[in-house]
């Protein structure tokens, strides 16, 4: 006996394909606009025409189903065209991370086996540097904004606009198996070579629909008809968190930035009436710090912040400016969205101080996401908001492995759950809070100390701009926290002031007394990864030989004389 449904021979089973997202957008909003800086403006109808032309043009260049097309572009309407045309023709879109080093870019191009690369003139010098070692790329297509043509020693098969102009808009996109690989890109871990993750049509459609379900409707921070969407996270990084697919499926006006600058972000928000964006905390901080981001200008802007912990002080400042802020959590391996920290109706009447505590959590799972917080034996830790464990997940859209890397794939999926490598706590209300990365967590005196909690408290000090806390080896206590701090311009805050503040928090029980760093080092700036996150890998390397201070005083937290502000290369 089986309950499998019967299918009429005439029925269309409608596989979950990216082309269906585009088709429904065309039915909803054919005249809606897609804008690229002040350089281009298209309707969705034009967009569909250009997507067809791009597929026809790529076919002329020899791209077939099963091939891989690499893209090195700034955020643009062209990138959005690639998001659709390349997977819809049965090829895989490789969104090349242009902020990696040339050697890493070379590795990703060869490992992904790119057949054709679409490259912005701005990135030609990178390709020139590595071209003699690039394997198997049959053609290069130049992307530019119509200015002076980039000079290059490389042989270009076409430029994008000429390719589109001479191509047929009526490309017939085939019905594919929904498990066909649609996209791939690389994530850089703390060690080793970049790792390729990949997503199928089915996964991207389900991620789009679940995210759309979670993000639309009533309540704070929602995205609905009438909103204007502008991503401020790069399109090469996890499809700009999947939001361009959601915005297209909803038929919203979309605005693309090209090269980021706070000035341009502010210009476009004002000119195009942008209402919804997403970014990492650093970018939000840069925008808020800009002199033109005057009071009132950002009022009503809805922003999802993710990719790193949203510091409480930054969230409060954003709220003070009228920004409707929400945290999101996920990672490259998870397509990316797992959770969103929307307020529940009972939170809406709370004051800012209480609300901010909800808004900066990682939030609750979006539909179809199953999350657990587990100990090292994969047992669920209590949902008490205080017991930490590793976050593991299941959802229909998680990468099923790392590209051509079975050993790391097995580790990622140990026990049938995707291991995020993040440490978190889950409350009785179901809200998840990230407290650390597994590799960043500081183990001292047999306790796990959350570096994020200490950082958050340090940057509450009005004289502190940024802070990072890492563990440094200690023969007695395993590790001790070291705080690396950037002062605000003009501030002369001292290490003993910061320490005294932290000791006060420890006395009040906000953090454990082991969490108070015995050393605080001042630096002019903190290192960032290619997507603007704090790079603790670099910090750990820079401070590798930095010896922990005498530990007894560290844990007693009282007597040790103010540690020296080392006049090293970091200061
Ligand atoms: P990536 O794969 O580069 O997108 O990085 C994903 C990692 O960023 C996660 O595993 C987390 O460590 C971190 N991350 C993402 N969102 C958050 C968040 N809301 N709070 C804290 N960390 C986050």
Tab-separated table of C-alpha atoms in Angstrom, residues 135-490:
chain	number	residue	atom	x	y	z
A	135	UNK	CA	42.262	26.738	-15.964
A	136	UNK	CA	39.489	26.062	-18.454
A	137	UNK	CA	37.845	29.494	-18.796
A	138	UNK	CA	36.691	29.713	-22.426
A	139	UNK	CA	35.513	33.318	-22.564
A	140	UNK	CA	35.579	36.602	-20.687
A	141	UNK	CA	32.741	39.114	-20.903
A	142	UNK	CA	33.400	42.713	-19.877
A	143	UNK	CA	30.965	44.481	-17.579
A	144	UNK	CA	31.238	48.226	-17.411
A	145	UNK	CA	29.159	51.302	-16.881
A	146	UNK	CA	29.739	52.712	-20.331
A	147	UNK	CA	32.600	55.020	-19.381
A	148	UNK	CA	36.096	54.812	-20.771
A	149	UNK	CA	36.739	51.232	-21.826
A	150	UNK	CA	39.133	49.394	-19.532
A	151	UNK	CA	42.512	48.630	-21.100
A	152	UNK	CA	43.639	45.079	-20.707
A	153	UNK	CA	46.049	42.518	-22.044
A	154	UNK	CA	43.334	39.852	-21.739
A	155	UNK	CA	41.274	38.805	-24.701
A	156	UNK	CA	37.607	39.699	-24.208
A	157	UNK	CA	34.939	37.712	-26.062
A	158	UNK	CA	32.351	40.473	-25.745
A	159	UNK	CA	31.142	43.325	-23.670
A	160	UNK	CA	27.929	42.752	-21.790
A	161	UNK	CA	25.714	45.356	-23.417
A	162	UNK	CA	26.829	44.443	-26.961
A	163	UNK	CA	26.248	40.773	-26.162
A	164	UNK	CA	22.713	41.542	-24.970
A	165	UNK	CA	21.939	43.906	-27.846
A	166	UNK	CA	22.720	41.222	-30.431
A	167	UNK	CA	20.895	38.390	-28.642
A	168	UNK	CA	17.358	36.999	-28.756
A	169	UNK	CA	15.177	38.061	-25.795
A	170	UNK	CA	12.856	35.075	-26.238
A	171	UNK	CA	15.135	32.414	-24.818
A	172	UNK	CA	13.016	29.448	-23.763
A	173	UNK	CA	14.095	28.466	-20.278
A	174	UNK	CA	13.804	24.706	-19.941
A	175	UNK	CA	12.143	22.797	-17.132
A	176	UNK	CA	15.020	21.456	-15.078
A	177	UNK	CA	15.218	18.949	-12.293
A	178	UNK	CA	14.617	21.108	-9.207
A	179	UNK	CA	17.719	19.584	-7.603
A	180	UNK	CA	19.932	21.132	-10.305
A	181	UNK	CA	22.728	23.199	-8.779
A	182	UNK	CA	21.857	26.876	-9.251
A	183	UNK	CA	24.589	28.740	-7.392
A	184	UNK	CA	27.930	28.247	-5.735
A	185	UNK	CA	30.330	30.493	-3.813
A	186	UNK	CA	33.163	30.205	-1.331
A	187	UNK	CA	33.373	30.830	2.365
A	188	UNK	CA	36.658	31.519	4.078
A	189	UNK	CA	36.973	29.794	7.415
A	190	UNK	CA	39.503	30.412	10.124
A	191	UNK	CA	41.920	27.956	8.583
A	192	UNK	CA	42.644	26.298	5.275
A	193	UNK	CA	41.464	27.005	1.764
A	194	UNK	CA	38.117	28.626	0.919
A	195	UNK	CA	35.279	26.080	0.939
A	196	UNK	CA	32.604	25.978	-1.782
A	197	UNK	CA	28.943	25.806	-0.782
A	198	UNK	CA	26.144	25.213	-3.285
A	199	UNK	CA	22.397	25.560	-3.561
A	200	UNK	CA	19.820	24.025	-5.886
A	201	UNK	CA	16.794	25.670	-7.520
A	202	UNK	CA	14.540	23.899	-5.041
A	203	UNK	CA	16.582	25.193	-2.107
A	204	UNK	CA	16.628	28.774	-3.348
A	205	UNK	CA	12.895	28.758	-4.069
A	206	UNK	CA	12.096	27.335	-0.623
A	207	UNK	CA	14.470	29.801	1.083
A	208	UNK	CA	12.831	32.644	-0.852
A	209	UNK	CA	9.329	31.545	0.072
A	210	UNK	CA	10.102	30.950	3.755
A	211	UNK	CA	11.945	34.257	4.070
A	212	UNK	CA	9.114	36.014	2.260
A	213	UNK	CA	6.641	34.417	4.640
A	214	UNK	CA	8.658	35.535	7.673
A	215	UNK	CA	9.368	39.052	6.466
A	216	UNK	CA	5.999	40.172	5.081
A	217	UNK	CA	2.791	41.017	6.918
A	218	UNK	CA	2.142	43.135	9.959
A	219	UNK	CA	4.501	43.952	12.803
A	220	UNK	CA	7.779	45.774	12.997
A	221	UNK	CA	10.447	45.641	10.295
A	222	UNK	CA	8.270	43.937	7.690
A	223	UNK	CA	8.676	44.180	3.915
A	224	UNK	CA	5.507	44.722	1.904
A	225	UNK	CA	4.079	46.146	-1.307
A	226	UNK	CA	5.153	49.769	-1.553
A	227	UNK	CA	8.544	49.196	0.056
A	228	UNK	CA	11.722	50.036	-1.854
A	229	UNK	CA	14.536	47.541	-1.395
A	230	UNK	CA	18.285	48.248	-1.506
A	231	UNK	CA	20.851	45.662	-0.351
A	232	UNK	CA	23.933	46.934	1.451
A	233	UNK	CA	25.579	43.518	1.661
A	234	UNK	CA	27.446	42.386	-1.434
A	235	UNK	CA	25.672	40.198	-3.967
A	236	UNK	CA	28.644	37.831	-4.114
A	237	UNK	CA	28.059	36.916	-0.472
A	238	UNK	CA	25.220	34.384	-0.062
A	239	UNK	CA	23.136	36.007	-2.836
A	240	UNK	CA	22.945	39.229	-0.761
A	241	UNK	CA	21.320	37.069	1.924
A	242	UNK	CA	18.688	35.900	-0.580
A	243	UNK	CA	16.737	39.166	-0.406
A	244	UNK	CA	17.011	40.057	-4.134
A	245	UNK	CA	15.053	36.856	-4.879
A	246	UNK	CA	12.449	37.829	-2.252
A	247	UNK	CA	12.187	41.420	-3.521
A	248	UNK	CA	11.782	40.178	-7.091
A	249	UNK	CA	9.178	37.584	-6.139
A	250	UNK	CA	7.267	40.355	-4.346
A	251	UNK	CA	7.565	42.669	-7.366
A	252	UNK	CA	9.195	45.472	-5.354
A	253	UNK	CA	11.208	48.415	-6.625
A	254	UNK	CA	14.892	47.503	-6.229
A	255	UNK	CA	17.928	49.778	-6.048
A	256	UNK	CA	21.524	48.624	-6.572
A	257	UNK	CA	24.496	50.567	-5.284
A	258	UNK	CA	27.527	49.543	-7.330
A	259	UNK	CA	30.497	50.548	-5.252
A	260	UNK	CA	29.519	51.252	-1.663
A	261	UNK	CA	30.095	54.584	0.003
A	262	UNK	CA	28.083	56.069	2.864
A	263	UNK	CA	27.461	59.150	0.678
A	264	UNK	CA	25.918	57.082	-2.091
A	265	UNK	CA	23.843	55.031	0.358
A	266	UNK	CA	22.431	58.275	1.753
A	267	UNK	CA	21.871	59.758	-1.727
A	268	UNK	CA	19.972	56.718	-2.933
A	269	UNK	CA	17.898	56.424	0.227
A	270	UNK	CA	16.785	60.013	-0.275
A	271	UNK	CA	16.403	59.997	-4.062
A	272	UNK	CA	14.826	56.586	-4.606
A	273	UNK	CA	12.930	56.582	-1.297
A	274	UNK	CA	14.541	53.363	-0.096
A	275	UNK	CA	12.683	51.869	2.879
A	276	UNK	CA	14.292	48.451	3.412
A	277	UNK	CA	17.929	47.289	3.506
A	278	UNK	CA	20.245	44.855	5.212
A	279	UNK	CA	23.880	45.179	6.244
A	280	UNK	CA	26.561	44.070	8.689
A	281	UNK	CA	27.016	46.152	11.865
A	282	UNK	CA	30.195	47.872	10.602
A	283	UNK	CA	28.392	49.337	7.607
A	284	UNK	CA	25.533	50.568	9.778
A	285	UNK	CA	28.051	52.208	12.049
A	286	UNK	CA	29.739	53.919	9.063
A	287	UNK	CA	26.421	55.224	7.806
A	288	UNK	CA	25.344	56.536	11.207
A	289	UNK	CA	28.713	58.211	11.720
A	290	UNK	CA	28.469	60.117	8.428
A	291	UNK	CA	27.897	63.841	8.970
A	292	UNK	CA	25.147	63.849	6.338
A	293	UNK	CA	23.139	61.205	8.172
A	294	UNK	CA	21.417	64.057	9.940
A	295	UNK	CA	18.736	63.561	12.505
A	296	UNK	CA	15.521	62.480	10.851
A	297	UNK	CA	17.049	61.523	7.520
A	298	UNK	CA	16.970	57.808	8.239
A	299	UNK	CA	13.657	57.867	10.027
A	300	UNK	CA	11.534	54.865	9.061
A	301	UNK	CA	14.361	52.993	7.299
A	302	UNK	CA	13.912	49.267	8.024
A	303	UNK	CA	17.240	47.480	8.363
A	304	UNK	CA	18.097	43.863	9.018
A	305	UNK	CA	21.516	43.562	10.585
A	306	UNK	CA	23.324	40.247	10.492
A	307	UNK	CA	26.604	38.558	9.730
A	308	UNK	CA	27.930	39.506	13.166
A	309	UNK	CA	26.535	40.393	16.553
A	310	UNK	CA	24.689	43.711	16.615
A	311	UNK	CA	26.165	45.678	19.522
A	312	UNK	CA	23.532	47.014	21.908
A	313	UNK	CA	24.909	50.579	21.747
A	314	UNK	CA	24.750	50.602	17.944
A	315	UNK	CA	21.209	49.229	17.940
A	316	UNK	CA	20.115	51.920	20.384
A	317	UNK	CA	21.711	54.687	18.359
A	318	UNK	CA	20.000	53.357	15.223
A	319	UNK	CA	16.645	53.310	17.035
A	320	UNK	CA	17.238	56.843	18.315
A	321	UNK	CA	17.563	57.931	14.665
A	322	UNK	CA	14.220	56.292	13.859
A	323	UNK	CA	15.662	53.209	12.151
A	324	UNK	CA	13.495	50.137	12.552
A	325	UNK	CA	16.155	47.579	13.291
A	326	UNK	CA	15.965	43.773	13.320
A	327	UNK	CA	18.711	41.188	13.731
A	328	UNK	CA	19.012	38.186	11.445
A	329	UNK	CA	21.222	35.151	11.853
A	330	UNK	CA	22.620	32.629	9.427
A	331	UNK	CA	25.765	31.707	7.553
A	332	UNK	CA	27.045	30.946	4.061
A	333	UNK	CA	26.294	27.261	4.561
A	334	UNK	CA	22.641	28.000	5.396
A	335	UNK	CA	21.674	30.040	2.275
A	336	UNK	CA	21.740	32.059	4.722
A	337	UNK	CA	18.687	32.937	6.829
A	338	UNK	CA	17.852	30.749	9.834
A	339	UNK	CA	16.338	33.181	12.336
A	340	UNK	CA	15.002	36.742	12.591
A	341	UNK	CA	14.523	38.801	15.752
A	342	UNK	CA	11.160	40.365	15.030
A	343	UNK	CA	9.323	41.716	18.043
A	344	UNK	CA	6.256	39.872	19.170
A	345	UNK	CA	3.070	41.912	19.689
A	346	UNK	CA	3.633	41.985	23.463
A	347	UNK	CA	7.059	43.623	22.936
A	348	UNK	CA	5.684	46.495	20.861
A	349	UNK	CA	4.721	48.640	23.860
A	350	UNK	CA	8.035	48.142	25.656
A	351	UNK	CA	10.453	51.023	26.100
A	352	UNK	CA	13.624	51.227	23.998
A	353	UNK	CA	15.858	49.627	26.638
A	354	UNK	CA	13.704	46.515	26.895
A	355	UNK	CA	12.952	46.317	23.178
A	356	UNK	CA	16.585	46.559	22.209
A	357	UNK	CA	17.274	43.373	24.188
A	358	UNK	CA	14.901	41.509	21.845
A	359	UNK	CA	16.031	43.222	18.669
A	360	UNK	CA	19.702	42.317	19.178
A	361	UNK	CA	19.061	38.621	19.763
A	362	UNK	CA	19.417	36.272	16.802
A	363	UNK	CA	15.664	35.696	16.989
A	364	UNK	CA	13.336	32.848	16.213
A	365	UNK	CA	13.508	30.368	13.349
A	366	UNK	CA	11.819	31.297	10.080
A	367	UNK	CA	9.357	28.697	8.703
A	368	UNK	CA	10.759	25.204	8.060
A	369	UNK	CA	13.918	25.824	10.121
A	370	UNK	CA	14.616	23.411	12.943
A	371	UNK	CA	17.214	24.674	15.438
A	372	UNK	CA	18.737	22.969	18.449
A	373	UNK	CA	21.326	24.122	20.963
A	374	UNK	CA	23.333	21.086	22.013
A	375	UNK	CA	26.217	20.007	24.234
A	376	UNK	CA	29.212	18.060	22.947
A	377	UNK	CA	27.196	14.805	23.144
A	378	UNK	CA	24.430	16.315	20.959
A	379	UNK	CA	22.052	16.536	23.942
A	380	UNK	CA	19.771	19.577	24.015
A	381	UNK	CA	20.804	22.114	26.627
A	382	UNK	CA	17.980	23.584	28.741
A	383	UNK	CA	16.032	26.425	27.086
A	384	UNK	CA	16.756	28.721	30.031
A	385	UNK	CA	18.483	31.579	28.237
A	386	UNK	CA	21.743	30.949	30.068
A	387	UNK	CA	23.107	27.474	29.266
A	388	UNK	CA	25.327	27.687	26.191
A	389	UNK	CA	25.692	25.037	23.544
A	390	UNK	CA	26.432	24.675	19.848
A	391	UNK	CA	23.700	25.679	17.432
A	392	UNK	CA	22.839	22.917	14.975
A	393	UNK	CA	20.207	23.230	12.275
A	394	UNK	CA	18.056	21.520	9.705
A	395	UNK	CA	16.127	23.231	6.924
A	396	UNK	CA	15.350	22.358	3.298
A	397	UNK	CA	17.915	24.880	2.002
A	398	UNK	CA	21.154	24.094	3.829
A	399	UNK	CA	24.173	23.257	1.666
A	400	UNK	CA	24.362	19.506	1.397
A	401	UNK	CA	28.141	19.576	1.675
A	402	UNK	CA	31.254	21.473	0.641
A	403	UNK	CA	32.093	21.292	-3.040
A	404	UNK	CA	34.446	18.362	-3.747
A	405	UNK	CA	35.387	18.158	-0.069
A	406	UNK	CA	33.866	15.029	1.495
A	407	UNK	CA	35.891	15.163	4.721
A	408	UNK	CA	34.748	18.668	5.676
A	409	UNK	CA	31.218	17.902	4.432
A	410	UNK	CA	30.985	14.982	6.863
A	411	UNK	CA	32.178	17.198	9.715
A	412	UNK	CA	29.655	19.876	8.802
A	413	UNK	CA	26.806	17.340	8.873
A	414	UNK	CA	27.963	15.235	11.811
A	415	UNK	CA	25.001	13.298	13.207
A	416	UNK	CA	22.660	14.536	10.464
A	417	UNK	CA	22.524	18.118	11.746
A	418	UNK	CA	24.390	21.038	10.207
A	419	UNK	CA	26.924	22.278	12.754
A	420	UNK	CA	27.079	26.060	12.663
A	421	UNK	CA	30.150	26.320	14.900
A	422	UNK	CA	28.289	29.070	16.771
A	423	UNK	CA	27.649	29.013	20.473
A	424	UNK	CA	24.317	30.281	21.678
A	425	UNK	CA	21.636	30.130	24.306
A	426	UNK	CA	17.941	29.635	23.745
A	427	UNK	CA	15.287	31.168	25.978
A	428	UNK	CA	11.951	29.785	27.076
A	429	UNK	CA	10.389	32.222	24.578
A	430	UNK	CA	12.249	30.455	21.732
A	431	UNK	CA	14.564	33.416	20.993
A	432	UNK	CA	18.100	32.408	20.198
A	433	UNK	CA	21.083	34.515	21.257
A	434	UNK	CA	24.536	33.985	19.793
A	435	UNK	CA	27.191	34.217	22.456
A	436	UNK	CA	30.253	33.230	20.457
A	437	UNK	CA	31.895	31.226	17.704
A	438	UNK	CA	33.066	27.809	18.835
A	439	UNK	CA	36.615	28.784	17.966
A	440	UNK	CA	36.319	32.270	19.516
A	441	UNK	CA	34.882	31.187	22.826
A	442	UNK	CA	37.342	31.771	25.655
A	443	UNK	CA	37.898	28.906	28.052
A	444	UNK	CA	39.191	30.148	31.363
A	445	UNK	CA	39.052	28.583	34.815
A	446	UNK	CA	36.947	25.782	33.318
A	447	UNK	CA	34.293	28.330	32.284
A	448	UNK	CA	33.176	29.405	28.842
A	449	UNK	CA	33.444	33.149	28.572
A	450	UNK	CA	31.571	34.859	25.748
A	451	UNK	CA	33.801	37.284	23.870
A	452	UNK	CA	30.714	38.966	22.388
A	453	UNK	CA	29.304	39.805	25.820
A	454	UNK	CA	32.554	41.441	26.924
A	455	UNK	CA	32.859	43.372	23.645
A	456	UNK	CA	29.326	44.623	24.028
A	457	UNK	CA	30.039	45.958	27.502
A	458	UNK	CA	33.326	47.588	26.481
A	459	UNK	CA	31.765	49.530	23.615
A	460	UNK	CA	29.138	50.910	25.957
A	461	UNK	CA	31.897	53.233	27.190
A	462	UNK	CA	31.403	56.594	25.447
A	463	UNK	CA	35.123	56.848	24.644
A	464	UNK	CA	35.262	53.487	22.836
A	465	UNK	CA	34.632	53.101	19.133
A	466	UNK	CA	35.193	49.366	18.642
A	467	UNK	CA	36.425	46.386	20.638
A	468	UNK	CA	37.429	42.792	20.057
A	469	UNK	CA	38.096	40.213	22.727
A	470	UNK	CA	40.182	37.102	22.036
A	471	UNK	CA	41.551	34.329	24.207
A	472	UNK	CA	45.299	34.151	24.678
A	473	UNK	CA	46.930	30.989	25.973
A	474	UNK	CA	47.632	30.888	29.690
A	475	UNK	CA	49.536	28.021	31.319
A	476	UNK	CA	47.411	28.116	34.459
A	477	UNK	CA	43.901	29.077	33.323
A	478	UNK	CA	44.007	27.583	29.776
A	479	UNK	CA	43.148	30.981	28.293
A	480	UNK	CA	42.616	34.539	29.441
A	481	UNK	CA	40.647	37.189	27.566
A	482	UNK	CA	42.582	40.007	25.917
A	483	UNK	CA	40.638	43.106	24.890
A	484	UNK	CA	41.760	45.015	21.823
A	485	UNK	CA	40.129	48.424	21.733
A	486	UNK	CA	39.817	51.315	19.271
A	487	UNK	CA	39.240	54.665	20.969
A	488	UNK	CA	36.795	57.189	19.547
A	489	UNK	CA	38.468	60.178	17.920
A	490	UNK	CA	39.609	62.609	20.623
